[in-house]
PDB file of C-alpha atoms and ligand atoms in Angstrom:
ATOM      1  CA  MET A  25      -3.482  14.984  -7.009  1.00  0.00           C
ATOM      2  CA  ARG A  26      -5.087  13.110  -4.121  1.00  0.00           C
ATOM      3  CA  LEU A  27      -4.833   9.482  -5.013  1.00  0.00           C
ATOM      4  CA  ILE A  28      -5.712   6.172  -3.381  1.00  0.00           C
ATOM      5  CA  LEU A  29      -3.910   3.075  -4.626  1.00  0.00           C
ATOM      6  CA  LEU A  30      -6.057  -0.033  -4.319  1.00  0.00           C
ATOM      7  CA  GLY A  31      -4.932  -3.563  -5.017  1.00  0.00           C
ATOM      8  CA  ALA A  32      -4.057  -6.840  -3.373  1.00  0.00           C
ATOM      9  CA  PRO A  33      -0.964  -7.116  -1.176  1.00  0.00           C
ATOM     10  CA  GLY A  34       1.925  -7.502  -3.598  1.00  0.00           C
ATOM     11  CA  ALA A  35       0.125  -5.798  -6.494  1.00  0.00           C
ATOM     12  CA  GLY A  36       2.924  -3.221  -6.619  1.00  0.00           C
ATOM     13  CA  LYS A  37       1.167  -0.359  -4.846  1.00  0.00           C
ATOM     14  CA  GLY A  38       4.224   0.598  -2.795  1.00  0.00           C
ATOM     15  CA  THR A  39       6.587   0.522  -5.772  1.00  0.00           C
ATOM     16  CA  GLN A  40       4.246   2.525  -7.998  1.00  0.00           C
ATOM     17  CA  ALA A  41       3.460   4.952  -5.179  1.00  0.00           C
ATOM     18  CA  GLU A  42       7.170   5.760  -4.788  1.00  0.00           C
ATOM     19  CA  ILE A  43       7.542   6.397  -8.539  1.00  0.00           C
ATOM     20  CA  LEU A  44       4.453   8.612  -8.713  1.00  0.00           C
ATOM     21  CA  SER A  45       5.466  10.400  -5.526  1.00  0.00           C
ATOM     22  CA  ARG A  46       8.826  11.391  -7.063  1.00  0.00           C
ATOM     23  CA  GLU A  47       7.218  12.435 -10.339  1.00  0.00           C
ATOM     24  CA  LEU A  48       4.379  14.427  -8.841  1.00  0.00           C
ATOM     25  CA  GLY A  49       6.300  15.832  -5.867  1.00  0.00           C
ATOM     26  CA  ILE A  50       3.700  14.702  -3.340  1.00  0.00           C
ATOM     27  CA  PRO A  51       4.173  12.348  -0.372  1.00  0.00           C
ATOM     28  CA  THR A  52       3.194   8.699  -0.212  1.00  0.00           C
ATOM     29  CA  ILE A  53       1.390   7.727   2.937  1.00  0.00           C
ATOM     30  CA  SER A  54       1.733   4.015   3.545  1.00  0.00           C
ATOM     31  CA  THR A  55      -0.012   2.803   6.683  1.00  0.00           C
ATOM     32  CA  GLY A  56       1.940  -0.466   6.361  1.00  0.00           C
ATOM     33  CA  ASN A  57       5.258   1.424   6.521  1.00  0.00           C
ATOM     34  CA  ILE A  58       4.035   3.637   9.374  1.00  0.00           C
ATOM     35  CA  LEU A  59       2.936   0.553  11.346  1.00  0.00           C
ATOM     36  CA  ARG A  60       6.228  -1.278  10.716  1.00  0.00           C
ATOM     37  CA  ALA A  61       8.197   1.783  11.882  1.00  0.00           C
ATOM     38  CA  ALA A  62       6.004   1.989  15.003  1.00  0.00           C
ATOM     39  CA  MET A  63       6.530  -1.727  15.681  1.00  0.00           C
ATOM     40  CA  LYS A  64      10.282  -1.339  15.307  1.00  0.00           C
ATOM     41  CA  ALA A  65      10.335   1.669  17.648  1.00  0.00           C
ATOM     42  CA  GLY A  66       8.068  -0.154  20.144  1.00  0.00           C
ATOM     43  CA  THR A  67       5.562   2.713  20.411  1.00  0.00           C
ATOM     44  CA  PRO A  68       2.079   2.034  21.901  1.00  0.00           C
ATOM     45  CA  VAL A  69       0.616   1.902  18.347  1.00  0.00           C
ATOM     46  CA  GLY A  70       3.376  -0.504  17.302  1.00  0.00           C
ATOM     47  CA  ILE A  71       2.761  -2.796  20.268  1.00  0.00           C
ATOM     48  CA  GLN A  72      -0.987  -2.771  19.564  1.00  0.00           C
ATOM     49  CA  ALA A  73      -0.487  -3.519  15.840  1.00  0.00           C
ATOM     50  CA  LYS A  74       2.191  -6.228  16.009  1.00  0.00           C
ATOM     51  CA  SER A  75       0.050  -9.349  16.468  1.00  0.00           C
ATOM     52  CA  TYR A  76      -2.368  -8.311  13.704  1.00  0.00           C
ATOM     53  CA  VAL A  77       0.343  -7.432  11.177  1.00  0.00           C
ATOM     54  CA  GLU A  78       2.340 -10.581  11.796  1.00  0.00           C
ATOM     55  CA  ALA A  79      -0.757 -12.779  11.374  1.00  0.00           C
ATOM     56  CA  GLY A  80      -1.734 -11.021   8.125  1.00  0.00           C
ATOM     57  CA  LYS A  81      -4.872  -9.568   9.745  1.00  0.00           C
ATOM     58  CA  LEU A  82      -6.092  -6.003   9.542  1.00  0.00           C
ATOM     59  CA  VAL A  83      -5.217  -3.615  12.354  1.00  0.00           C
ATOM     60  CA  PRO A  84      -8.391  -2.160  13.986  1.00  0.00           C
ATOM     61  CA  ASP A  85      -9.928   0.750  12.079  1.00  0.00           C
ATOM     62  CA  ASP A  86      -9.614   3.239  14.968  1.00  0.00           C
ATOM     63  CA  VAL A  87      -5.819   2.755  15.100  1.00  0.00           C
ATOM     64  CA  ILE A  88      -5.555   3.362  11.345  1.00  0.00           C
ATOM     65  CA  ILE A  89      -7.823   6.413  11.444  1.00  0.00           C
ATOM     66  CA  GLY A  90      -5.673   7.890  14.229  1.00  0.00           C
ATOM     67  CA  ILE A  91      -2.548   7.440  12.097  1.00  0.00           C
ATOM     68  CA  ILE A  92      -4.172   8.962   8.999  1.00  0.00           C
ATOM     69  CA  ARG A  93      -5.650  11.911  10.883  1.00  0.00           C
ATOM     70  CA  GLU A  94      -2.227  12.822  12.252  1.00  0.00           C
ATOM     71  CA  ARG A  95      -0.337  12.266   8.992  1.00  0.00           C
ATOM     72  CA  LEU A  96      -2.717  14.161   6.693  1.00  0.00           C
ATOM     73  CA  ALA A  97      -2.575  17.197   8.997  1.00  0.00           C
ATOM     74  CA  GLN A  98       1.121  17.640   8.196  1.00  0.00           C
ATOM     75  CA  GLU A  99       2.277  20.476   5.966  1.00  0.00           C
ATOM     76  CA  ASP A 100       3.614  18.288   3.119  1.00  0.00           C
ATOM     77  CA  CYS A 101       0.111  16.935   2.394  1.00  0.00           C
ATOM     78  CA  LYS A 102      -1.219  20.379   1.398  1.00  0.00           C
ATOM     79  CA  ASN A 103      -0.628  19.867  -2.348  1.00  0.00           C
ATOM     80  CA  GLY A 104      -1.775  16.266  -2.523  1.00  0.00           C
ATOM     81  CA  TYR A 105      -0.860  12.768  -1.434  1.00  0.00           C
ATOM     82  CA  ILE A 106      -0.802   9.161  -2.480  1.00  0.00           C
ATOM     83  CA  LEU A 107      -2.481   6.787  -0.050  1.00  0.00           C
ATOM     84  CA  ASP A 108      -0.895   3.342  -0.243  1.00  0.00           C
ATOM     85  CA  GLY A 109      -2.795   0.628   1.613  1.00  0.00           C
ATOM     86  CA  VAL A 110      -5.409   2.877   3.146  1.00  0.00           C
ATOM     87  CA  PRO A 111      -8.395   2.858   3.294  1.00  0.00           C
ATOM     88  CA  ARG A 112      -8.591  -0.917   3.460  1.00  0.00           C
ATOM     89  CA  THR A 113     -12.150  -1.380   4.727  1.00  0.00           C
ATOM     90  CA  ILE A 114     -15.493   0.312   4.018  1.00  0.00           C
ATOM     91  CA  PRO A 115     -15.641   1.763   7.580  1.00  0.00           C
ATOM     92  CA  GLN A 116     -12.174   3.332   7.069  1.00  0.00           C
ATOM     93  CA  ALA A 117     -13.333   4.877   3.768  1.00  0.00           C
ATOM     94  CA  GLU A 118     -16.556   6.152   5.350  1.00  0.00           C
ATOM     95  CA  THR A 119     -14.713   7.688   8.296  1.00  0.00           C
ATOM     96  CA  MET A 120     -12.205   9.363   5.991  1.00  0.00           C
ATOM     97  CA  GLU A 121     -15.079  10.781   3.955  1.00  0.00           C
ATOM     98  CA  GLU A 122     -16.687  12.116   7.157  1.00  0.00           C
ATOM     99  CA  MET A 123     -13.334  13.653   8.147  1.00  0.00           C
ATOM    100  CA  GLY A 124     -13.363  15.583   4.847  1.00  0.00           C
ATOM    101  CA  VAL A 125     -10.405  13.743   3.285  1.00  0.00           C
ATOM    102  CA  GLU A 126     -10.617  14.674  -0.406  1.00  0.00           C
ATOM    103  CA  ILE A 127      -9.919  12.070  -3.088  1.00  0.00           C
ATOM    104  CA  ASP A 128      -9.553  12.699  -6.827  1.00  0.00           C
ATOM    105  CA  CYS A 129      -9.101   9.106  -7.869  1.00  0.00           C
ATOM    106  CA  ALA A 130      -8.997   5.563  -6.473  1.00  0.00           C
ATOM    107  CA  LEU A 131      -6.771   3.597  -8.791  1.00  0.00           C
ATOM    108  CA  SER A 132      -6.988  -0.176  -8.605  1.00  0.00           C
ATOM    109  CA  ILE A 133      -4.084  -2.323  -9.795  1.00  0.00           C
ATOM    110  CA  GLU A 134      -5.644  -5.602 -10.932  1.00  0.00           C
ATOM    111  CA  ILE A 135      -3.631  -8.797 -10.539  1.00  0.00           C
ATOM    112  CA  GLU A 136      -4.274 -12.537 -10.203  1.00  0.00           C
ATOM    113  CA  ASP A 137      -3.768 -14.167  -6.781  1.00  0.00           C
ATOM    114  CA  GLU A 138      -1.442 -16.753  -8.311  1.00  0.00           C
ATOM    115  CA  VAL A 139       0.938 -14.094  -9.645  1.00  0.00           C
ATOM    116  CA  ILE A 140       1.010 -12.502  -6.203  1.00  0.00           C
ATOM    117  CA  VAL A 141       1.956 -15.651  -4.323  1.00  0.00           C
ATOM    118  CA  ASN A 142       4.900 -16.149  -6.698  1.00  0.00           C
ATOM    119  CA  ARG A 143       5.904 -12.521  -6.515  1.00  0.00           C
ATOM    120  CA  MET A 144       5.834 -12.234  -2.714  1.00  0.00           C
ATOM    121  CA  SER A 145       8.285 -15.081  -2.295  1.00  0.00           C
ATOM    122  CA  GLY A 146      10.935 -12.915  -3.999  1.00  0.00           C
ATOM    123  CA  ARG A 147      10.161  -9.690  -2.207  1.00  0.00           C
ATOM    124  CA  ARG A 148      12.859  -8.159  -0.009  1.00  0.00           C
ATOM    125  CA  THR A 149      12.221  -5.190   2.263  1.00  0.00           C
ATOM    126  CA  CYS A 150      14.665  -2.741   3.824  1.00  0.00           C
ATOM    127  CA  LYS A 151      14.707  -3.114   7.623  1.00  0.00           C
ATOM    128  CA  ASP A 152      15.468   0.578   7.999  1.00  0.00           C
ATOM    129  CA  CYS A 153      13.458   2.580   5.434  1.00  0.00           C
ATOM    130  CA  GLY A 154      10.894   0.045   4.186  1.00  0.00           C
ATOM    131  CA  GLN A 155      11.776   0.275   0.494  1.00  0.00           C
ATOM    132  CA  THR A 156      10.969  -2.931  -1.371  1.00  0.00           C
ATOM    133  CA  PHE A 157      12.934  -4.868  -3.977  1.00  0.00           C
ATOM    134  CA  HIS A 158      12.462  -8.149  -5.796  1.00  0.00           C
ATOM    135  CA  VAL A 159      15.214 -10.702  -6.295  1.00  0.00           C
ATOM    136  CA  VAL A 160      14.358 -11.081 -10.001  1.00  0.00           C
ATOM    137  CA  SER A 161      12.289  -8.145 -11.263  1.00  0.00           C
ATOM    138  CA  ASN A 162      13.760  -5.319  -9.166  1.00  0.00           C
ATOM    139  CA  PRO A 163      17.045  -6.400  -7.553  1.00  0.00           C
ATOM    140  CA  PRO A 164      19.052  -3.976  -5.389  1.00  0.00           C
ATOM    141  CA  LYS A 165      22.393  -2.752  -6.799  1.00  0.00           C
ATOM    142  CA  THR A 166      24.229  -4.605  -4.035  1.00  0.00           C
ATOM    143  CA  GLU A 167      22.734  -7.923  -2.950  1.00  0.00           C
ATOM    144  CA  GLY A 168      21.089  -7.741   0.449  1.00  0.00           C
ATOM    145  CA  LEU A 169      21.441  -3.963   0.813  1.00  0.00           C
ATOM    146  CA  CYS A 170      18.986  -1.121   0.231  1.00  0.00           C
ATOM    147  CA  ASP A 171      19.806   1.226  -2.677  1.00  0.00           C
ATOM    148  CA  SER A 172      18.340   4.219  -0.837  1.00  0.00           C
ATOM    149  CA  CYS A 173      19.789   3.981   2.669  1.00  0.00           C
ATOM    150  CA  GLY A 174      22.183   1.016   2.691  1.00  0.00           C
ATOM    151  CA  GLY A 175      19.998  -0.807   5.235  1.00  0.00           C
ATOM    152  CA  GLU A 176      19.816  -4.584   5.422  1.00  0.00           C
ATOM    153  CA  LEU A 177      17.142  -6.281   3.266  1.00  0.00           C
ATOM    154  CA  HIS A 178      15.018  -9.055   4.715  1.00  0.00           C
ATOM    155  CA  VAL A 179      11.885 -11.115   4.054  1.00  0.00           C
ATOM    156  CA  ARG A 180       8.978  -9.541   5.903  1.00  0.00           C
ATOM    157  CA  LYS A 181       7.365 -11.982   8.353  1.00  0.00           C
ATOM    158  CA  ASP A 182       3.982 -11.406   6.741  1.00  0.00           C
ATOM    159  CA  ASP A 183       5.382 -12.254   3.274  1.00  0.00           C
ATOM    160  CA  ALA A 184       5.644 -15.937   4.254  1.00  0.00           C
ATOM    161  CA  PRO A 185       3.412 -18.001   1.880  1.00  0.00           C
ATOM    162  CA  GLU A 186       0.801 -19.006   4.520  1.00  0.00           C
ATOM    163  CA  THR A 187       0.472 -15.413   5.681  1.00  0.00           C
ATOM    164  CA  VAL A 188       0.218 -14.163   2.094  1.00  0.00           C
ATOM    165  CA  LYS A 189      -2.757 -16.497   1.583  1.00  0.00           C
ATOM    166  CA  ALA A 190      -4.418 -15.084   4.722  1.00  0.00           C
ATOM    167  CA  ARG A 191      -3.771 -11.537   3.512  1.00  0.00           C
ATOM    168  CA  LEU A 192      -5.316 -12.325   0.121  1.00  0.00           C
ATOM    169  CA  GLU A 193      -8.452 -13.657   1.821  1.00  0.00           C
ATOM    170  CA  VAL A 194      -8.680 -10.500   3.886  1.00  0.00           C
ATOM    171  CA  PHE A 195      -8.181  -8.441   0.736  1.00  0.00           C
ATOM    172  CA  HIS A 196     -11.035 -10.122  -1.155  1.00  0.00           C
ATOM    173  CA  ARG A 197     -13.383  -9.950   1.816  1.00  0.00           C
ATOM    174  CA  ASP A 198     -12.687  -6.535   3.323  1.00  0.00           C
ATOM    175  CA  THR A 199     -10.820  -4.388   0.794  1.00  0.00           C
ATOM    176  CA  GLU A 200     -12.143  -5.333  -2.635  1.00  0.00           C
ATOM    177  CA  PRO A 201     -15.624  -3.899  -1.831  1.00  0.00           C
ATOM    178  CA  LEU A 202     -13.921  -0.475  -1.841  1.00  0.00           C
ATOM    179  CA  LYS A 203     -13.882  -0.659  -5.645  1.00  0.00           C
ATOM    180  CA  LEU A 204     -17.668  -0.425  -5.684  1.00  0.00           C
ATOM    181  CA  PHE A 205     -17.570   2.287  -2.987  1.00  0.00           C
ATOM    182  CA  TYR A 206     -15.383   4.523  -5.182  1.00  0.00           C
ATOM    183  CA  ALA A 207     -17.086   3.504  -8.448  1.00  0.00           C
ATOM    184  CA  GLU A 208     -20.380   4.761  -6.988  1.00  0.00           C
ATOM    185  CA  ARG A 209     -18.653   8.091  -6.373  1.00  0.00           C
ATOM    186  CA  GLY A 210     -17.283   8.231  -9.922  1.00  0.00           C
ATOM    187  CA  LYS A 211     -13.691   7.993  -8.617  1.00  0.00           C
ATOM    188  CA  LEU A 212     -12.611   4.470  -9.614  1.00  0.00           C
ATOM    189  CA  LYS A 213     -10.053   3.729 -12.325  1.00  0.00           C
ATOM    190  CA  CYS A 214      -8.647   0.234 -12.952  1.00  0.00           C
ATOM    191  CA  VAL A 215      -5.411  -0.822 -14.613  1.00  0.00           C
ATOM    192  CA  GLU A 216      -4.029  -4.303 -15.257  1.00  0.00           C
ATOM    193  CA  ASN A 217      -0.724  -5.277 -13.678  1.00  0.00           C
ATOM    194  CA  GLN A 218       1.947  -5.613 -16.399  1.00  0.00           C
ATOM    195  CA  ASN A 219       5.068  -7.777 -16.618  1.00  0.00           C
ATOM    196  CA  THR A 220       7.470  -5.022 -15.594  1.00  0.00           C
ATOM    197  CA  ILE A 221       7.384  -2.127 -13.140  1.00  0.00           C
ATOM    198  CA  GLU A 222       7.923   0.359 -16.004  1.00  0.00           C
ATOM    199  CA  ALA A 223       5.052  -1.058 -18.063  1.00  0.00           C
ATOM    200  CA  THR A 224       2.706  -0.862 -15.072  1.00  0.00           C
ATOM    201  CA  THR A 225       3.779   2.746 -14.449  1.00  0.00           C
ATOM    202  CA  ALA A 226       2.977   3.473 -18.115  1.00  0.00           C
ATOM    203  CA  VAL A 227      -0.601   2.151 -17.895  1.00  0.00           C
ATOM    204  CA  ILE A 228      -1.102   4.070 -14.628  1.00  0.00           C
ATOM    205  CA  ARG A 229       0.144   7.296 -16.244  1.00  0.00           C
ATOM    206  CA  LYS A 230      -2.261   6.795 -19.103  1.00  0.00           C
ATOM    207  CA  ALA A 231      -5.188   6.125 -16.757  1.00  0.00           C
ATOM    208  CA  LEU A 232      -4.381   9.217 -14.664  1.00  0.00           C
ATOM    209  CA  GLU A 233      -3.607  11.320 -17.758  1.00  0.00           C
ATOM    210  CA  ILE A 234      -0.262  12.474 -16.369  1.00  0.00           C
TER     211      ILE A 234
HETATM  212  P1  AMP B1354       1.038  -3.373   3.722  1.00  0.00           P
HETATM  213  O1  AMP B1354       2.467  -2.991   3.851  1.00  0.00           O
HETATM  214  O2  AMP B1354       0.172  -2.256   3.149  1.00  0.00           O
HETATM  215  O3  AMP B1354       0.822  -4.667   3.004  1.00  0.00           O
HETATM  216  O4  AMP B1354       0.489  -3.584   5.211  1.00  0.00           O
HETATM  217  C1  AMP B1354       1.024  -4.585   6.052  1.00  0.00           C
HETATM  218  C2  AMP B1354       0.050  -4.900   7.179  1.00  0.00           C
HETATM  219  O5  AMP B1354      -0.202  -3.714   7.953  1.00  0.00           O
HETATM  220  C3  AMP B1354      -1.324  -5.374   6.738  1.00  0.00           C
HETATM  221  O6  AMP B1354      -1.354  -6.756   6.451  1.00  0.00           O
HETATM  222  C4  AMP B1354      -2.158  -5.018   7.962  1.00  0.00           C
HETATM  223  O7  AMP B1354      -1.913  -5.922   9.027  1.00  0.00           O
HETATM  224  C5  AMP B1354      -1.565  -3.678   8.373  1.00  0.00           C
HETATM  225  N1  AMP B1354      -2.235  -2.540   7.704  1.00  0.00           N
HETATM  226  C6  AMP B1354      -1.674  -1.647   6.840  1.00  0.00           C
HETATM  227  N2  AMP B1354      -2.560  -0.740   6.425  1.00  0.00           N
HETATM  228  C7  AMP B1354      -3.727  -1.048   7.041  1.00  0.00           C
HETATM  229  C8  AMP B1354      -5.046  -0.508   7.025  1.00  0.00           C
HETATM  230  N3  AMP B1354      -5.360   0.561   6.270  1.00  0.00           N
HETATM  231  N4  AMP B1354      -6.002  -1.100   7.779  1.00  0.00           N
HETATM  232  C9  AMP B1354      -5.719  -2.175   8.558  1.00  0.00           C
HETATM  233  N5  AMP B1354      -4.507  -2.740   8.621  1.00  0.00           N
HETATM  234  C10 AMP B1354      -3.520  -2.200   7.868  1.00  0.00           C
END
């Protein structure tokens, strides 16, 4: 299974990607997580990306393509992968197509902007491994600590309400056109966001026939 998860920031792509990744035994590739790790480590890519990420803007396509090229060449991607948050622009999708990156399905999680703004205010992210939680709908077992690695949970800088609005604008302008791009290739499937994580996983499973 070579899957792209499409959807606005906060649609639940990361959460669903982790669930599907465990079930299908294939890795999730999240450019957001890779960029945050690079920023934390202070690598050249991290330094280049920081101002864009923190302002809710998209990192330049060539930086993203470099990351994807390197990551998809790794051994664990041989049997499939879940792309979370990439491609995010038509040029990224075109370049990936030219590179020969195979895609079976682009699955779009549909959700209203209003629901997202509310949801993002409760999101907590692990400083160490990037796993996400929600104070109401998906709380960690111990408040403030990551279930997976015990790392400290925090509010991502780009989850601040003003930045979320900027990210939604970017999504509608630059990323949403990807739905048509993949529909034209017969690869697009859409599911509606549901009230719970489990219910959303169920509609995704049905759409993917898994
Ligand atoms: P995410 O965790 O997917 O919401 O990504 C967080 C931020 O990382 C985005 O707001 C962008 O600044 C940057 N980013 C992640 N993936 C991409 C991408 N494919 N293209 C451009 N910027 C990206």
